[in-house]
XYZ file of C-alpha atoms in Angstrom:
480
model
C -59.804 140.042 30.629
C -61.290 138.384 28.001
C -64.965 139.174 27.554
C -65.161 137.737 23.641
C -68.452 135.609 22.998
C -66.433 132.233 23.285
C -64.633 133.442 26.532
C -67.451 134.585 28.434
C -69.503 131.541 27.493
C -67.305 129.653 28.660
C -66.645 131.392 32.069
C -70.455 131.297 32.445
C -70.378 127.436 31.556
C -67.877 127.043 34.494
C -70.223 128.151 36.812
C -73.043 126.034 36.249
C -74.072 122.853 37.853
C -77.010 121.143 35.871
C -78.731 117.743 36.177
C -80.197 115.354 33.407
C -82.662 112.735 33.040
C -82.082 108.942 32.835
C -79.161 106.832 32.542
C -77.625 107.840 29.225
C -75.223 110.801 28.925
C -77.132 113.826 26.781
C -75.290 115.339 23.639
C -76.191 118.625 24.866
C -74.352 117.777 28.136
C -71.625 116.749 26.297
C -71.469 120.033 23.701
C -71.523 121.881 26.256
C -68.385 120.064 28.518
C -66.592 121.104 24.992
C -67.809 125.073 25.426
C -66.355 125.034 29.432
C -68.952 123.283 31.542
C -66.771 121.276 34.148
C -70.066 119.960 36.538
C -72.865 117.960 36.650
C -75.295 116.828 39.395
C -76.699 113.125 39.881
C -80.350 112.755 40.932
C -82.704 110.150 41.717
C -83.453 109.605 37.941
C -80.087 108.804 36.956
C -79.844 105.761 39.619
C -81.014 102.388 38.916
C -79.002 99.074 39.638
C -75.181 99.887 41.270
C -73.807 98.384 37.519
C -76.174 100.817 35.522
C -74.643 104.315 37.828
C -71.330 102.806 37.668
C -71.880 102.589 33.455
C -73.314 106.324 33.701
C -70.126 107.980 35.945
C -67.868 106.219 33.619
C -69.110 107.320 30.788
C -69.366 110.894 31.847
C -65.839 110.770 32.331
C -64.629 109.087 29.880
C -66.906 111.729 27.293
C -66.406 114.680 29.627
C -62.554 114.377 30.706
C -62.104 116.340 34.144
C -65.895 116.338 34.744
C -66.435 116.834 38.515
C -69.519 114.671 39.187
C -71.996 115.908 42.382
C -74.723 114.467 44.243
C -76.674 114.754 47.721
C -75.454 111.610 49.711
C -76.477 112.617 53.067
C -76.483 109.033 54.072
C -79.932 108.542 56.157
C -82.758 109.930 54.710
C -81.626 111.590 51.972
C -79.244 109.553 49.612
C -78.312 109.439 46.064
C -76.480 106.531 44.941
C -79.002 103.973 47.696
C -82.880 105.814 46.166
C -84.087 102.740 44.948
C -83.019 100.363 48.494
C -82.285 103.088 50.490
C -78.871 103.781 52.376
C -77.526 101.819 54.668
C -75.939 104.164 56.763
C -78.124 106.188 59.971
C -77.873 109.778 58.963
C -77.256 112.774 61.072
C -79.988 112.499 63.647
C -79.053 109.194 64.932
C -75.281 109.725 64.790
C -76.188 112.887 66.768
C -77.912 110.996 69.395
C -75.065 108.232 69.645
C -72.522 111.387 70.174
C -69.592 109.581 69.187
C -67.418 111.570 66.654
C -65.528 108.713 65.290
C -68.796 106.912 64.431
C -70.030 109.937 62.097
C -66.519 110.246 60.802
C -66.856 106.558 59.711
C -70.438 106.529 58.383
C -68.805 110.091 56.042
C -66.001 107.383 55.353
C -68.024 104.972 54.150
C -70.741 107.146 52.225
C -66.964 109.082 50.710
C -65.483 105.481 49.437
C -69.030 104.732 47.715
C -68.840 108.568 46.003
C -64.940 107.758 45.113
C -65.310 104.477 43.674
C -67.439 105.938 40.859
C -65.171 109.112 40.429
C -68.409 111.139 41.964
C -65.878 114.294 43.597
C -68.277 116.159 45.693
C -71.243 115.404 48.299
C -73.710 117.794 48.420
C -72.929 117.128 52.181
C -73.268 117.405 54.909
C -76.509 118.839 56.436
C -74.850 121.098 59.014
C -78.473 123.228 59.863
C -79.482 122.649 63.619
C -83.366 121.536 64.003
C -84.598 124.077 66.124
C -88.017 123.650 65.382
C -89.320 120.771 65.412
C -92.061 120.740 63.263
C -89.347 121.730 60.608
C -90.746 120.222 57.580
C -87.674 119.976 55.165
C -84.587 119.493 57.904
C -85.752 117.332 60.613
C -83.957 114.187 61.160
C -81.063 115.649 58.440
C -79.636 117.479 61.387
C -77.066 116.280 63.924
C -79.523 117.754 66.764
C -80.588 120.874 68.015
C -77.864 122.552 69.741
C -74.886 124.416 68.504
C -72.126 122.555 69.992
C -73.380 119.093 69.002
C -74.011 120.148 65.782
C -70.465 122.099 64.849
C -68.421 118.433 66.274
C -70.484 116.419 64.465
C -70.199 118.561 60.987
C -66.420 118.775 61.455
C -66.449 115.028 62.123
C -68.460 114.393 58.415
C -66.339 116.652 56.909
C -62.951 115.046 57.247
C -64.308 111.326 57.038
C -65.406 112.471 53.639
C -62.004 113.954 53.253
C -60.308 111.044 54.313
C -62.147 109.286 51.141
C -60.664 111.640 49.244
C -63.930 113.446 48.247
C -65.022 117.138 48.895
C -67.890 118.131 51.084
C -70.427 121.032 50.933
C -72.270 122.083 54.227
C -75.856 123.109 54.275
C -77.861 125.404 54.348
C -76.033 128.745 54.873
C -76.981 130.639 57.075
C -78.936 127.963 58.201
C -82.110 126.219 57.686
C -82.953 124.657 60.930
C -85.865 127.563 62.171
C -87.989 127.075 59.783
C -91.495 125.615 59.398
C -91.798 126.140 55.569
C -89.688 123.987 53.104
C -87.884 125.852 50.503
C -88.832 123.861 47.472
C -92.513 124.865 48.344
C -92.081 128.531 49.437
C -89.880 131.089 50.924
C -88.890 130.759 54.305
C -87.854 133.343 56.947
C -85.865 132.778 60.023
C -86.434 135.836 62.519
C -83.817 135.190 65.152
C -81.822 137.809 66.496
C -78.181 138.443 64.938
C -77.140 137.532 68.475
C -78.598 134.364 68.359
C -77.771 133.519 65.057
C -73.946 133.982 66.234
C -74.511 131.741 69.047
C -76.777 129.241 67.067
C -77.139 129.187 63.483
C -73.822 130.177 62.488
C -71.977 128.295 64.939
C -71.354 124.817 63.046
C -70.558 127.005 59.527
C -67.768 128.380 61.483
C -66.495 125.473 62.747
C -66.203 123.942 59.372
C -65.081 127.034 57.603
C -62.010 126.472 60.055
C -61.740 123.005 59.302
C -61.108 123.720 55.775
C -64.282 122.668 53.853
C -64.015 123.100 50.244
C -67.839 124.400 49.463
C -70.976 125.552 51.486
C -74.387 126.064 50.184
C -76.585 128.462 49.945
C -80.380 128.123 51.726
C -83.422 130.170 50.042
C -84.416 131.629 53.002
C -84.991 135.231 54.143
C -82.866 136.462 57.501
C -84.103 139.785 58.369
C -81.181 140.238 60.922
C -78.896 139.982 58.026
C -81.096 140.824 55.197
C -84.364 141.749 55.685
C -85.488 141.990 52.010
C -83.642 139.300 49.903
C -82.990 135.560 50.394
C -79.467 134.434 51.052
C -78.860 132.653 47.770
C -79.637 136.390 46.230
C -77.931 138.198 49.186
C -74.383 139.485 48.819
C -74.562 140.400 52.997
C -75.014 137.366 53.811
C -72.638 135.891 51.255
C -69.930 138.163 50.970
C -70.380 139.595 53.907
C -71.455 136.783 56.332
C -69.469 133.931 54.857
C -66.967 135.683 53.014
C -65.562 138.524 55.186
C -67.127 137.350 59.064
C -66.510 133.542 58.803
C -63.696 133.989 56.081
C -64.785 131.315 53.852
C -62.507 131.005 50.590
C -63.806 128.353 48.955
C -66.777 127.270 46.297
C -70.225 128.837 47.343
C -73.011 126.558 45.696
C -76.233 127.390 45.439
C -79.283 125.313 46.523
C -81.399 123.974 43.482
C -82.627 127.030 41.686
C -85.646 125.520 40.368
C -86.888 125.546 44.393
C -90.024 127.449 44.796
C -88.044 130.077 46.984
C -85.520 130.337 44.654
C -87.457 130.686 41.343
C -91.106 130.383 41.983
C -91.760 133.940 41.020
C -89.100 134.971 38.432
C -88.038 131.959 36.748
C -84.392 130.088 36.905
C -82.541 132.367 34.606
C -83.057 135.010 36.498
C -82.186 133.536 39.672
C -79.230 132.390 38.284
C -78.076 135.791 37.957
C -79.067 136.963 41.016
C -76.946 134.640 42.868
C -73.404 135.174 40.805
C -74.434 139.123 41.374
C -74.957 138.528 45.334
C -71.717 136.028 45.278
C -72.899 132.452 44.703
C -69.856 130.680 42.226
C -71.580 127.442 40.864
C -75.465 127.276 40.443
C -76.915 124.074 41.097
C -79.914 124.680 38.328
C -81.918 120.623 39.409
C -82.852 117.899 38.007
C -84.036 117.544 34.060
C -82.059 120.703 33.043
C -81.983 120.154 29.708
C -80.228 121.821 26.787
C -82.981 124.841 26.123
C -83.001 126.083 29.979
C -78.702 125.384 30.032
C -79.055 127.892 27.084
C -81.421 130.543 28.908
C -79.633 130.413 31.315
C -76.125 131.387 29.412
C -78.059 133.924 27.917
C -79.778 135.557 30.878
C -75.735 135.639 32.317
C -74.268 137.330 28.973
C -76.808 140.022 29.434
C -76.120 140.839 33.041
C -72.513 140.679 32.190
C -73.510 143.308 29.387
C -75.914 145.396 31.717
C -73.185 145.976 34.159
C -75.663 143.633 36.606
C -72.879 141.465 37.366
C -68.676 142.351 37.066
C -66.756 139.904 34.741
C -63.769 140.186 37.291
C -66.595 138.609 39.774
C -67.399 136.243 37.379
C -64.009 134.926 35.991
C -63.187 134.355 40.009
C -66.068 132.460 40.601
C -65.111 130.195 37.388
C -61.738 130.402 39.207
C -62.506 129.043 42.703
C -64.851 126.197 40.700
C -61.776 125.028 38.505
C -59.795 125.315 41.913
C -61.884 123.140 43.576
C -61.944 120.126 40.173
C -58.380 120.658 39.914
C -57.907 119.554 43.819
C -60.471 116.475 43.516
C -58.479 115.788 40.423
C -55.111 115.012 42.870
C -54.968 111.513 43.653
C -55.480 110.894 46.586
C -54.039 108.017 49.417
C -56.545 105.143 48.829
C -58.865 104.645 51.994
C -58.716 101.674 53.971
C -60.907 99.083 52.809
C -64.122 98.690 55.371
C -62.673 98.808 58.597
C -65.038 101.539 60.141
C -66.555 100.960 63.128
C -70.560 100.695 62.568
C -73.053 102.142 65.499
C -75.194 100.214 67.379
C -78.337 102.117 65.686
C -81.165 101.079 68.004
C -79.075 102.692 70.968
C -80.406 106.127 69.599
C -83.936 105.048 70.044
C -86.310 106.534 72.048
C -88.390 103.744 73.760
C -91.570 104.969 76.085
C -92.850 102.725 78.754
C -95.562 101.713 76.433
C -93.221 100.775 73.793
C -90.714 98.754 76.668
C -93.626 96.739 77.766
C -95.079 96.261 74.596
C -91.072 94.329 73.608
C -91.390 92.778 76.737
C -94.737 91.201 75.856
C -93.901 87.136 74.430
C -96.632 87.643 71.590
C -95.629 87.338 67.796
C -95.115 90.887 66.349
C -96.107 92.509 63.265
C -95.322 95.619 61.468
C -97.739 97.724 59.642
C -96.596 100.858 58.099
C -98.437 103.395 57.148
C -97.003 105.363 54.117
C -96.165 109.048 55.402
C -94.914 111.752 52.212
C -91.648 112.954 52.243
C -90.414 116.411 51.438
C -88.895 117.124 47.880
C -84.966 116.269 49.116
C -85.935 112.837 50.225
C -88.228 111.965 47.282
C -89.940 108.751 46.869
C -87.172 106.229 48.392
C -88.155 102.934 50.612
C -87.896 103.716 54.130
C -88.682 101.986 57.264
C -89.103 98.464 58.186
C -90.500 98.352 54.191
C -87.288 98.932 53.483
C -85.657 95.161 54.245
C -89.317 93.779 53.741
C -90.339 93.001 57.520
C -94.103 94.728 57.003
C -97.846 92.976 56.553
C -100.768 94.780 55.555
C -103.363 95.984 58.661
C -105.751 93.405 57.276
C -103.377 90.612 57.352
C -102.525 90.512 60.816
C -103.370 87.307 62.096
C -104.946 86.860 65.837
C -103.036 87.105 68.696
C -100.373 89.077 66.955
C -98.873 92.255 68.542
C -98.891 95.235 66.331
C -95.847 97.896 65.728
C -97.921 100.952 63.460
C -94.277 102.409 61.565
C -95.272 105.733 60.610
C -93.096 109.390 59.987
C -94.021 112.841 60.255
C -96.712 112.197 62.739
C -98.031 115.721 62.614
C -102.276 116.209 63.623
C -104.177 114.536 61.211
C -101.656 111.648 59.826
C -103.475 108.747 59.422
C -101.674 106.487 61.782
C -103.122 106.742 64.872
C -106.518 105.830 63.203
C -104.836 102.307 61.657
C -103.374 101.410 65.434
C -106.700 102.664 67.117
C -108.283 100.356 64.732
C -106.194 97.263 65.510
C -105.995 98.286 69.226
C -109.702 97.810 69.064
C -109.666 94.435 67.458
C -107.534 93.286 70.323
C -104.130 93.928 69.347
C -101.521 95.228 71.529
C -100.594 98.489 69.737
C -97.457 100.576 69.735
C -96.561 103.646 66.967
C -93.175 103.798 65.670
C -91.947 107.783 64.318
C -89.194 107.095 62.226
C -88.943 110.749 61.733
C -88.365 113.746 64.146
C -90.562 114.014 67.192
C -93.696 115.932 67.168
C -94.935 114.897 70.604
C -96.945 111.552 69.189
C -94.817 108.211 69.588
C -94.369 105.211 71.807
C -90.852 104.896 70.029
C -88.976 107.259 68.093
C -86.007 105.870 65.451
C -84.558 109.627 64.795
C -84.643 108.347 60.997
C -86.254 105.771 58.022
C -83.388 104.976 56.362
C -82.748 101.359 55.547
C -80.349 101.070 58.058
C -82.303 102.274 60.490
C -85.288 100.151 59.291
C -83.200 96.813 60.182
C -82.160 97.959 63.365
C -85.479 98.750 64.049
C -86.613 95.239 62.886
C -84.462 93.417 64.798
C -85.428 95.240 67.872
C -89.590 94.697 67.311
C -88.559 91.320 67.000
C -85.962 90.420 68.892
C -87.763 88.211 71.169
C -90.169 85.797 69.273
C -90.346 85.481 65.500
C -91.861 88.111 63.428
C -95.114 86.946 61.835
C -94.378 85.444 58.691
C -96.013 88.275 56.002
C -98.738 85.817 54.130
C -97.828 85.556 50.103
C -98.710 88.968 48.051
C -99.125 91.397 51.636
C -98.089 94.434 50.476
C -97.247 97.303 53.336
C -99.853 99.901 53.499
């Protein structure tokens, strides 16, 4: 193969998936595209109003013909297209509780239509991790559920729904991030399950989507000692070539989770993380947001050095670049236009878990007030508006009028969360109070919604206020 400087640079750039800052196409990205860069990822920093996002995507395609645009549009809590207002879709945990694959496919088709209109060809979803650890800090309601058969059937439905809209799916986070209590954005988690448990649990949804023809799978920055006791999955030939390519038979594009995460590059830096991922068998390296020209060139230089030192075989690099190009070519082939928005929408509230206390609260004919307590989200979610606040239905705790019943809305109700103290203070003031958990339940909460998207928030508000009229929010009041 041709390993001259220009040809090698072109191959390397073909394997990179950078992000960039802002709402305009940077000159360095256009220059890199001329040299071989073929894909880019949009993040929250690239999202403004719909017209601006549409203009950005159109400009990317105009200035970089053939470019593959990717983004994390999972629907539910993790959204990029709806980063400012929250996603109208319910999210995976709600869909899993409803357990109607037709509704799951319909949700994915709507997401796919939104992406396809903008020319976004690769969606970094669905999450097919099994949330087997209730206190998982990064998966939670992004998962369809806690059992392999449930997650597998909804993962396949989601992939097919997205495909119906002409958009490629990318299942994540291989070989399974659900049985962790550490966020790989911040550290390096471990999954200490046996191989037998991994086969029956973590790997089953991936096996199902591979058999369904998924074009891309994303790695996770986790150590799974039963598969590789030393290296995170993203850097492990045993996991990527042995398990994913070998035992599962996957032939598509292996995408890394973002290499700026601490679980990947915290101790070694992004350029070295890129080298290790390519050497292990990854094809497309997600560099994270705000890549910039300096980091891009340092990554290219590190991979060039690794090829010269024999750490990366030129033939393997060429094969990775070819797989990426095949995905791009496939997405460039026009698909039949999807039918307009005729897909059924779920009754989201049917997925809510309503305890006895919440049922009694709902039956109370007192006027309802909703107080939302700010709850920190993980880095995958970001600072997206959520819950009842996403539909403008919250009131400050200090503005609750006498005689009102109050729903205190929060998420991630672990020990030490401020929401119970807010609820206690309102009870002491004479209000009937329930606590609403908008995340995965951890033992707290009178009502659990299994999601915090704007769509879930709307359904929650309708449920909480369905008997009386809601309390009028005073002018200038803010949620807390």
